[in-house]
Amino acid sequence: MTAPVRFWPLAAGRIITSPFGPRSGGMHTGVDFGWPGGSAGQPVYAIQAGTVIFAGAAQGYGGPDPAGWLVIDSTDAEGGGCLEYGHIIREVALGARVVAGQRIGRINPDSGTNGGVAPHLHVSDMPYAYNPSAKQDVMPRLAGAREPGQPPPKETPVPVLPAFDYGITKVMHGFNPSTCAKCTGNSSGPRAQTLYIGLHTQQSRSTAVNLASFCNNSRISQPTNPVSYNLAVDDKDTIEIVPVIEAPWSAGEANGIALHICFAGSFSEWTAGKWLEIYASDGLNEDAMLTRGARAAAAACKQFGIPAVYAGDGGRTGWPILPKGIVGHRDFGRRGGGHTDPGDGFPMTEFLRRVNNFLNPPTPGGAVPAPTNDQKLDYVYGQLQPYPQLAGKPAALDDLRRKIAAGVDLTLVDAFAAHIHGLFAPKGGA
């Protein structure tokens, strides 16, 4: 497998005249490239290989043909996605196959085609196929791009990395022009050390994909407080937002010493029972999400030599009490932002059990270790938490007694709770 070759769309010396993002009058869904002193007639080059699926005159880009635009669709091997080049005069035909770095047109000198704005190249990036509603910033795609005219590098195999199975289903790296050359998105670059695995809740109903998109756009939506995690997990996906070796922007002083995992759509107020819920009536199988998080944590334990133990104390001291291990965001205290997640209800004992199961899976045909009594009690307690009457909470039992005394029809849960706690008065004999 080889990495796709990519080139800048204009020659060295180009400038960005308008970036992707909000601007006066609305959202700019592309990046405008130009040339100091004027861009009219400047050659335009294909960012990556692909097939021309639209060409010529187009609304917003002018005409008549050959003036207008080009849209080039790429296979996964060519780099994936669909790129739109606007305000140009095309030099390749509809249906043509182009190679990365090939000259495909020139910037249209007629500023009347774009509302009187000086001539420039507009590039829009659609991640999967032609879909104007899905446009994203093209700059992450151009990371590491070559200059037009340079010969393509010799194809070399992508090195095979050690098998650390995080369960990653999608990679959604962002881009932040304010960070260093070694930084990916909202990142401070490679960590000097990795001592902990930090667990976070999102505090909003969402999915891992949407959380990743929010993080990647947070440099625009909340420029004074952009945020990121290494991984976002839900019941279906594990998304890499920032490479696992880099320091994301998750927990203040703890960014550079921990790999950070966020459970998408989760809340620190959840009970243990909610975390272990297997029904997806709310759109999320929380138990499956917990397992995905455990799988990722196990891979990090292997990669960075972290023991699968809880290294915190519920946030009481404001910093982990062990030199290495797994902690919640709250265990970093004020130095980590002063947060309280993942909360008192997070089933840390059960989470660690699952991490250890990934680290030490049973041998084929071997017996699966029986859960300990403590693990059984943790599970039962967790399952009872959403129903305080089943868990025997005094206030809930008092309320149940009042219902019984008033002759109210009981729900199945109430009736079962009344039975197991002996609230029904015994019937007298005849």
Short mmCIF file of C-alpha atoms in Angstrom, two decimals:
data_model
loop_
_atom_site.label_atom_id
_atom_site.label_comp_id
_atom_site.label_asym_id
_atom_site.label_seq_id
_atom_site.Cartn_x
_atom_site.Cartn_y
_atom_site.Cartn_z
CA MET A 1 0.00 0.00 0.00
CA THR A 2 1.38 3.43 -0.93
CA ALA A 3 0.31 6.87 0.21
CA PRO A 4 -1.38 9.00 -2.51
CA VAL A 5 0.74 11.75 -4.10
CA ARG A 6 -0.63 15.28 -3.76
CA PHE A 7 0.44 18.67 -5.15
CA TRP A 8 -0.40 22.29 -4.38
CA PRO A 9 -2.90 23.70 -6.92
CA LEU A 10 -0.76 26.79 -7.64
CA ALA A 11 3.02 27.10 -7.95
CA ALA A 12 5.33 28.05 -5.09
CA GLY A 13 4.81 31.67 -4.09
CA ARG A 14 1.01 31.33 -3.95
CA ILE A 15 -0.98 32.95 -1.15
CA ILE A 16 -4.32 32.17 0.48
CA THR A 17 -6.64 35.09 -0.19
CA SER A 18 -9.64 33.71 1.73
CA PRO A 19 -9.60 30.65 4.05
CA PHE A 20 -12.37 28.15 4.71
CA GLY A 21 -14.87 29.24 7.34
CA PRO A 22 -17.28 32.01 8.36
CA ARG A 23 -16.87 35.41 6.75
CA SER A 24 -18.94 38.51 6.20
CA GLY A 25 -22.08 37.49 4.37
CA GLY A 26 -22.03 33.81 5.28
CA MET A 27 -19.94 30.65 5.23
CA HIS A 28 -17.04 30.32 2.79
CA THR A 29 -17.07 26.63 1.86
CA GLY A 30 -13.68 26.53 0.17
CA VAL A 31 -10.20 28.04 0.13
CA ASP A 32 -9.23 30.82 -2.31
CA PHE A 33 -5.69 30.77 -3.67
CA GLY A 34 -4.03 33.68 -5.43
CA TRP A 35 -0.74 35.23 -6.44
CA PRO A 36 0.94 38.40 -5.12
CA GLY A 37 0.37 41.21 -7.58
CA GLY A 38 -2.40 39.41 -9.49
CA SER A 39 -3.47 35.88 -10.33
CA ALA A 40 -4.97 36.17 -13.83
CA GLY A 41 -3.76 33.39 -16.10
CA GLN A 42 -1.79 31.55 -13.41
CA PRO A 43 -1.59 27.78 -14.15
CA VAL A 44 -3.79 25.49 -12.04
CA TYR A 45 -2.62 21.98 -11.15
CA ALA A 46 -4.50 18.86 -10.02
CA ILE A 47 -4.09 18.32 -6.29
CA GLN A 48 -4.43 14.56 -6.75
CA ALA A 49 -5.23 12.06 -9.48
CA GLY A 50 -8.81 11.42 -10.54
CA THR A 51 -11.50 11.66 -13.22
CA VAL A 52 -13.18 14.86 -14.43
CA ILE A 53 -16.93 14.54 -13.70
CA PHE A 54 -18.01 18.18 -14.31
CA ALA A 55 -16.39 20.75 -16.61
CA GLY A 56 -17.09 24.15 -18.14
CA ALA A 57 -19.64 26.82 -17.29
CA ALA A 58 -21.21 26.66 -13.83
CA GLN A 59 -23.34 28.91 -11.66
CA GLY A 60 -21.12 31.11 -9.50
CA TYR A 61 -18.01 30.26 -11.51
CA GLY A 62 -18.83 31.89 -14.84
CA GLY A 63 -18.64 30.77 -18.45
CA PRO A 64 -19.05 30.14 -21.29
CA ASP A 65 -17.12 26.88 -21.64
CA PRO A 66 -14.15 26.43 -21.32
CA ALA A 67 -14.45 29.06 -18.56
CA GLY A 68 -16.09 27.99 -15.29
CA TRP A 69 -15.02 25.03 -13.22
CA LEU A 70 -13.67 21.48 -13.01
CA VAL A 71 -14.79 18.79 -10.56
CA ILE A 72 -12.43 15.82 -10.20
CA ASP A 73 -13.47 12.65 -8.38
CA SER A 74 -10.77 10.36 -6.92
CA THR A 75 -10.72 6.71 -5.93
CA ASP A 76 -9.45 5.77 -2.47
CA ALA A 77 -6.11 4.79 -4.00
CA GLU A 78 -5.86 8.21 -5.67
CA GLY A 79 -6.57 10.05 -2.43
CA GLY A 80 -10.34 9.77 -2.10
CA GLY A 81 -13.05 12.41 -2.16
CA CYS A 82 -14.03 14.98 -4.75
CA LEU A 83 -12.32 18.33 -5.45
CA GLU A 84 -13.87 21.39 -7.10
CA TYR A 85 -11.72 23.99 -8.89
CA GLY A 86 -13.61 27.23 -9.64
CA HIS A 87 -13.07 30.55 -11.49
CA ILE A 88 -10.78 28.89 -14.03
CA ILE A 89 -10.47 28.20 -17.75
CA ARG A 90 -10.23 24.45 -18.11
CA GLU A 91 -7.55 22.71 -20.17
CA VAL A 92 -8.80 19.13 -19.75
CA ALA A 93 -12.07 17.63 -20.97
CA LEU A 94 -15.06 16.07 -19.26
CA GLY A 95 -14.28 12.41 -18.53
CA ALA A 96 -10.51 12.90 -18.71
CA ARG A 97 -8.24 11.02 -16.33
CA VAL A 98 -5.69 13.34 -14.73
CA VAL A 99 -2.61 12.60 -12.66
CA ALA A 100 -1.53 14.42 -9.51
CA GLY A 101 0.33 17.62 -10.34
CA GLN A 102 -0.93 17.75 -13.96
CA ARG A 103 -1.77 21.19 -15.34
CA ILE A 104 -5.57 21.26 -15.71
CA GLY A 105 -6.32 24.93 -16.41
CA ARG A 106 -5.54 28.55 -15.65
CA ILE A 107 -7.17 31.22 -13.51
CA ASN A 108 -9.85 33.14 -15.40
CA PRO A 109 -8.75 36.79 -15.80
CA ASP A 110 -12.40 37.98 -16.02
CA SER A 111 -13.34 39.16 -12.51
CA GLY A 112 -16.92 39.57 -13.72
CA THR A 113 -17.37 35.81 -13.28
CA ASN A 114 -17.11 36.09 -9.49
CA GLY A 115 -18.91 39.26 -8.52
CA GLY A 116 -16.04 41.61 -9.24
CA VAL A 117 -13.55 39.94 -6.90
CA ALA A 118 -9.97 39.86 -8.22
CA PRO A 119 -9.14 36.69 -10.19
CA HIS A 120 -8.33 33.71 -7.99
CA LEU A 121 -8.70 29.93 -7.71
CA HIS A 122 -11.44 28.57 -5.45
CA VAL A 123 -10.97 24.97 -4.22
CA SER A 124 -13.71 23.03 -2.43
CA ASP A 125 -13.14 19.61 -0.82
CA MET A 126 -15.88 16.99 -0.46
CA PRO A 127 -14.68 13.98 1.57
CA TYR A 128 -16.45 11.08 -0.15
CA ALA A 129 -18.27 12.04 -3.36
CA TYR A 130 -19.73 15.13 -5.04
CA ASN A 131 -21.96 16.60 -2.34
CA PRO A 132 -22.01 20.41 -1.99
CA SER A 133 -23.58 20.14 1.48
CA ALA A 134 -20.56 18.21 2.79
CA LYS A 135 -17.78 20.63 1.88
CA GLN A 136 -14.83 20.75 4.26
CA ASP A 137 -11.51 22.58 4.57
CA VAL A 138 -9.06 21.38 1.89
CA MET A 139 -5.96 22.37 3.88
CA PRO A 140 -5.65 19.08 5.84
CA ARG A 141 -5.59 17.25 2.50
CA LEU A 142 -2.70 19.47 1.38
CA ALA A 143 -0.50 18.68 4.38
CA GLY A 144 2.79 17.43 2.95
CA ALA A 145 1.81 18.31 -0.65
CA ARG A 146 4.57 18.71 -3.23
CA GLU A 147 5.21 21.77 -5.37
CA PRO A 148 3.98 21.62 -8.99
CA GLY A 149 6.77 20.66 -11.35
CA GLN A 150 8.58 18.48 -8.86
CA PRO A 151 8.81 14.85 -9.98
CA PRO A 152 6.60 12.48 -7.99
CA PRO A 153 8.52 10.62 -5.28
CA LYS A 154 9.36 7.00 -5.82
CA GLU A 155 6.58 4.87 -4.45
CA THR A 156 7.67 3.32 -1.20
CA PRO A 157 5.59 1.02 0.96
CA VAL A 158 3.94 2.59 3.97
CA PRO A 159 5.82 1.17 6.97
CA VAL A 160 3.93 -1.44 8.94
CA LEU A 161 3.43 -0.14 12.46
CA PRO A 162 3.28 -2.34 15.55
CA ALA A 163 -0.08 -4.04 15.96
CA PHE A 164 -1.77 -1.87 18.56
CA ASP A 165 -5.45 -2.49 17.91
CA TYR A 166 -7.36 0.60 19.01
CA GLY A 167 -10.41 -0.48 17.01
CA ILE A 168 -10.22 2.72 14.94
CA THR A 169 -12.97 2.85 12.32
CA LYS A 170 -12.31 6.33 10.91
CA VAL A 171 -9.48 8.86 10.92
CA MET A 172 -10.69 12.48 11.04
CA HIS A 173 -7.58 14.61 11.56
CA GLY A 174 -8.23 18.32 11.62
CA PHE A 175 -6.10 21.27 10.54
CA ASN A 176 -5.01 24.32 12.49
CA PRO A 177 -2.71 26.79 10.71
CA SER A 178 -1.57 28.24 14.05
CA THR A 179 0.15 25.05 15.22
CA CYS A 180 3.61 23.67 14.52
CA ALA A 181 4.67 21.65 11.48
CA LYS A 182 4.63 18.44 13.55
CA CYS A 183 1.17 19.14 14.97
CA THR A 184 -1.96 17.51 13.58
CA GLY A 185 -5.06 19.66 13.96
CA ASN A 186 -5.68 21.01 17.47
CA SER A 187 -2.53 19.42 18.86
CA SER A 188 0.72 20.45 20.52
CA GLY A 189 2.65 17.81 18.61
CA PRO A 190 4.22 14.53 19.78
CA ARG A 191 4.11 13.92 23.54
CA ALA A 192 7.43 13.59 25.36
CA GLN A 193 5.92 10.92 27.61
CA THR A 194 2.65 9.06 28.05
CA LEU A 195 1.93 8.19 31.65
CA TYR A 196 -1.86 8.06 31.75
CA ILE A 197 -5.01 7.33 29.81
CA GLY A 198 -7.56 10.06 30.51
CA LEU A 199 -11.30 9.35 30.21
CA HIS A 200 -13.77 12.11 29.34
CA THR A 201 -17.51 12.65 28.89
CA GLN A 202 -18.84 14.96 26.19
CA GLN A 203 -21.74 16.49 28.15
CA SER A 204 -23.89 16.55 25.03
CA ARG A 205 -25.88 14.03 23.00
CA SER A 206 -23.89 13.27 19.89
CA THR A 207 -21.98 10.64 17.93
CA ALA A 208 -18.24 10.04 17.65
CA VAL A 209 -18.25 11.35 14.08
CA ASN A 210 -20.08 14.54 15.07
CA LEU A 211 -17.81 15.03 18.08
CA ALA A 212 -14.76 14.74 15.82
CA SER A 213 -16.24 17.30 13.43
CA PHE A 214 -16.97 19.66 16.33
CA CYS A 215 -13.38 19.36 17.59
CA ASN A 216 -11.90 19.95 14.15
CA ASN A 217 -14.06 23.06 13.63
CA SER A 218 -13.62 24.41 17.17
CA ARG A 219 -10.70 26.59 16.05
CA ILE A 220 -13.35 28.53 14.12
CA SER A 221 -16.45 28.10 16.32
CA GLN A 222 -14.63 28.87 19.59
CA PRO A 223 -11.22 30.32 18.60
CA THR A 224 -10.23 31.19 22.17
CA ASN A 225 -10.82 27.64 23.40
CA PRO A 226 -10.36 25.01 20.67
CA VAL A 227 -10.63 21.42 21.87
CA SER A 228 -9.58 17.96 20.74
CA TYR A 229 -9.09 14.40 21.94
CA ASN A 230 -6.95 11.58 20.62
CA LEU A 231 -9.99 9.34 20.25
CA ALA A 232 -13.78 9.71 20.28
CA VAL A 233 -15.81 6.54 20.80
CA ASP A 234 -19.46 5.58 20.68
CA ASP A 235 -21.17 2.21 20.21
CA LYS A 236 -20.33 2.05 16.48
CA ASP A 237 -17.14 4.04 15.89
CA THR A 238 -13.72 4.79 17.28
CA ILE A 239 -12.52 8.00 15.61
CA GLU A 240 -8.90 9.15 15.68
CA ILE A 241 -9.05 12.96 15.89
CA VAL A 242 -5.43 13.54 16.92
CA PRO A 243 -2.77 10.83 16.39
CA VAL A 244 -2.33 8.71 19.51
CA ILE A 245 1.28 9.86 19.93
CA GLU A 246 0.39 13.58 19.99
CA ALA A 247 -0.86 15.85 22.77
CA PRO A 248 -4.46 16.97 22.13
CA TRP A 249 -6.16 19.90 23.82
CA SER A 250 -8.24 18.03 26.39
CA ALA A 251 -7.07 18.68 29.94
CA GLY A 252 -4.74 21.63 30.49
CA GLU A 253 -1.44 20.54 32.02
CA ALA A 254 -2.34 16.89 31.40
CA ASN A 255 -2.43 17.26 27.61
CA GLY A 256 1.23 16.34 27.24
CA ILE A 257 1.31 13.32 29.57
CA ALA A 258 -1.80 11.34 28.64
CA LEU A 259 -3.70 9.79 25.78
CA HIS A 260 -7.23 11.19 25.96
CA ILE A 261 -10.42 9.29 25.10
CA CYS A 262 -13.86 10.92 25.02
CA PHE A 263 -17.11 8.92 25.18
CA ALA A 264 -19.32 10.67 22.63
CA GLY A 265 -22.84 11.51 23.77
CA SER A 266 -22.04 10.79 27.44
CA PHE A 267 -22.65 12.75 30.64
CA SER A 268 -20.82 12.84 33.97
CA GLU A 269 -24.23 12.68 35.71
CA TRP A 270 -24.86 9.14 34.44
CA THR A 271 -25.28 6.32 36.94
CA ALA A 272 -23.34 3.08 36.63
CA GLY A 273 -26.51 1.47 35.31
CA LYS A 274 -26.74 4.00 32.50
CA TRP A 275 -23.13 3.32 31.51
CA LEU A 276 -23.93 -0.42 31.36
CA GLU A 277 -27.25 -0.06 29.53
CA ILE A 278 -27.50 -2.37 26.53
CA TYR A 279 -30.71 -0.98 25.04
CA ALA A 280 -30.27 1.63 22.32
CA SER A 281 -33.72 3.20 22.60
CA ASP A 282 -31.99 6.57 23.07
CA GLY A 283 -29.84 5.96 20.00
CA LEU A 284 -26.80 4.73 21.94
CA ASN A 285 -25.80 1.34 23.34
CA GLU A 286 -23.79 2.62 26.29
CA ASP A 287 -22.45 -0.82 27.21
CA ALA A 288 -21.02 -1.31 23.70
CA MET A 289 -19.47 2.17 23.86
CA LEU A 290 -17.78 1.28 27.15
CA THR A 291 -16.32 -1.82 25.51
CA ARG A 292 -15.00 0.24 22.58
CA GLY A 293 -13.34 2.58 25.05
CA ALA A 294 -11.81 -0.37 26.89
CA ARG A 295 -10.41 -1.76 23.65
CA ALA A 296 -8.75 1.56 22.85
CA ALA A 297 -7.40 1.88 26.39
CA ALA A 298 -5.93 -1.63 26.20
CA ALA A 299 -4.10 -0.75 22.99
CA ALA A 300 -2.69 2.37 24.66
CA CYS A 301 -1.58 0.28 27.66
CA LYS A 302 0.35 -1.96 25.27
CA GLN A 303 1.85 0.82 23.19
CA PHE A 304 2.97 3.04 26.06
CA GLY A 305 3.58 0.50 28.84
CA ILE A 306 0.74 1.76 31.05
CA PRO A 307 -0.64 -0.62 33.70
CA ALA A 308 -4.39 -1.25 33.53
CA VAL A 309 -5.06 0.10 37.02
CA TYR A 310 -6.94 3.09 38.34
CA ALA A 311 -4.35 5.74 39.19
CA GLY A 312 -6.69 8.35 40.67
CA ASP A 313 -8.67 8.95 43.84
CA GLY A 314 -11.93 10.35 42.54
CA GLY A 315 -10.41 13.80 42.07
CA ARG A 316 -9.85 14.40 45.79
CA THR A 317 -6.16 15.33 45.59
CA GLY A 318 -6.30 17.04 42.20
CA TRP A 319 -3.67 14.87 40.52
CA PRO A 320 -3.20 11.12 39.93
CA ILE A 321 -1.84 9.30 42.99
CA LEU A 322 0.04 6.63 40.99
CA PRO A 323 2.88 7.32 38.53
CA LYS A 324 1.06 5.54 35.69
CA GLY A 325 -2.42 4.22 34.98
CA ILE A 326 -5.95 5.00 33.86
CA VAL A 327 -7.74 8.05 35.27
CA GLY A 328 -10.77 10.24 34.81
CA HIS A 329 -10.55 13.86 33.70
CA ARG A 330 -11.40 14.93 37.24
CA ASP A 331 -8.26 13.24 38.59
CA PHE A 332 -6.20 16.02 36.98
CA GLY A 333 -7.99 18.60 39.14
CA ARG A 334 -7.61 22.32 38.48
CA ARG A 335 -4.40 21.71 36.57
CA GLY A 336 -6.49 19.68 34.14
CA GLY A 337 -9.24 22.28 33.82
CA GLY A 338 -11.22 21.63 37.00
CA HIS A 339 -13.72 19.20 35.46
CA THR A 340 -15.71 16.47 37.23
CA ASP A 341 -16.04 13.88 34.46
CA PRO A 342 -16.50 11.01 33.99
CA GLY A 343 -18.45 11.29 37.27
CA ASP A 344 -19.19 9.21 40.36
CA GLY A 345 -21.30 6.75 38.38
CA PHE A 346 -18.57 5.74 35.93
CA PRO A 347 -18.07 1.96 36.43
CA MET A 348 -14.27 2.07 36.69
CA THR A 349 -13.97 -1.45 38.11
CA GLU A 350 -15.94 -2.92 35.22
CA PHE A 351 -14.06 -0.76 32.70
CA LEU A 352 -10.70 -2.01 34.01
CA ARG A 353 -11.96 -5.60 33.84
CA ARG A 354 -12.75 -5.14 30.16
CA VAL A 355 -9.39 -3.49 29.51
CA ASN A 356 -7.66 -6.46 31.11
CA ASN A 357 -9.76 -8.87 29.05
CA PHE A 358 -8.43 -7.20 25.89
CA LEU A 359 -4.89 -7.34 27.27
CA ASN A 360 -5.17 -10.98 28.32
CA PRO A 361 -7.80 -12.65 26.12
CA PRO A 362 -8.68 -16.27 26.91
CA THR A 363 -6.82 -18.80 24.81
CA PRO A 364 -8.87 -20.53 22.10
CA GLY A 365 -10.79 -23.34 23.70
CA GLY A 366 -9.75 -22.21 27.15
CA ALA A 367 -12.15 -21.44 29.94
CA VAL A 368 -13.30 -17.85 30.30
CA PRO A 369 -12.36 -16.65 33.81
CA ALA A 370 -15.40 -16.43 36.04
CA PRO A 371 -16.15 -12.93 37.33
CA THR A 372 -15.21 -12.27 40.92
CA ASN A 373 -17.84 -11.60 43.58
CA ASP A 374 -16.92 -7.90 43.54
CA GLN A 375 -17.42 -7.78 39.78
CA LYS A 376 -20.80 -9.49 40.11
CA LEU A 377 -21.88 -7.01 42.78
CA ASP A 378 -20.69 -4.06 40.69
CA TYR A 379 -22.70 -5.32 37.73
CA VAL A 380 -25.89 -5.93 39.75
CA TYR A 381 -25.57 -2.58 41.49
CA GLY A 382 -25.07 -0.85 38.18
CA GLN A 383 -28.14 -2.49 36.66
CA LEU A 384 -30.29 -1.37 39.59
CA GLN A 385 -29.22 2.27 39.58
CA PRO A 386 -31.74 3.60 37.04
CA TYR A 387 -34.52 2.30 39.33
CA PRO A 388 -33.99 3.63 42.87
CA GLN A 389 -36.90 1.57 44.15
CA LEU A 390 -35.14 -1.63 43.04
CA ALA A 391 -31.88 -0.43 44.57
CA GLY A 392 -33.70 0.13 47.86
CA LYS A 393 -33.17 3.89 48.10
CA PRO A 394 -35.14 5.06 51.20
CA ALA A 395 -36.92 7.97 49.49
CA ALA A 396 -38.02 5.74 46.62
CA LEU A 397 -39.32 3.06 49.01
CA ASP A 398 -41.25 5.68 51.00
CA ASP A 399 -42.87 6.86 47.78
CA LEU A 400 -43.70 3.25 46.89
CA ARG A 401 -45.33 2.67 50.29
CA ARG A 402 -47.55 5.71 49.70
CA LYS A 403 -48.61 4.33 46.30
CA ILE A 404 -49.50 0.98 47.86
CA ALA A 405 -51.44 2.63 50.70
CA ALA A 406 -53.38 4.75 48.19
CA GLY A 407 -54.26 1.74 46.06
CA VAL A 408 -52.44 3.10 42.99
CA ASP A 409 -51.93 0.62 40.15
CA LEU A 410 -48.22 -0.26 40.24
CA THR A 411 -45.91 -0.57 37.29
CA LEU A 412 -44.11 -3.87 36.80
CA VAL A 413 -40.90 -2.35 38.21
CA ASP A 414 -42.73 -0.92 41.25
CA ALA A 415 -44.49 -4.21 41.91
CA PHE A 416 -41.24 -6.17 41.70
CA ALA A 417 -39.49 -3.68 43.99
CA ALA A 418 -42.34 -3.92 46.51
CA HIS A 419 -42.07 -7.70 46.42
CA ILE A 420 -38.30 -7.97 46.90
CA HIS A 421 -38.32 -5.39 49.71
CA GLY A 422 -41.34 -6.93 51.48
CA LEU A 423 -43.65 -3.93 51.22
CA PHE A 424 -46.85 -5.87 50.57
CA ALA A 425 -48.84 -6.53 53.75
CA PRO A 426 -49.34 -10.29 54.35
CA LYS A 427 -52.87 -11.53 53.78
CA GLY A 428 -54.71 -12.91 56.82
CA GLY A 429 -56.03 -16.50 56.91
CA ALA A 430 -59.73 -17.38 56.43
#
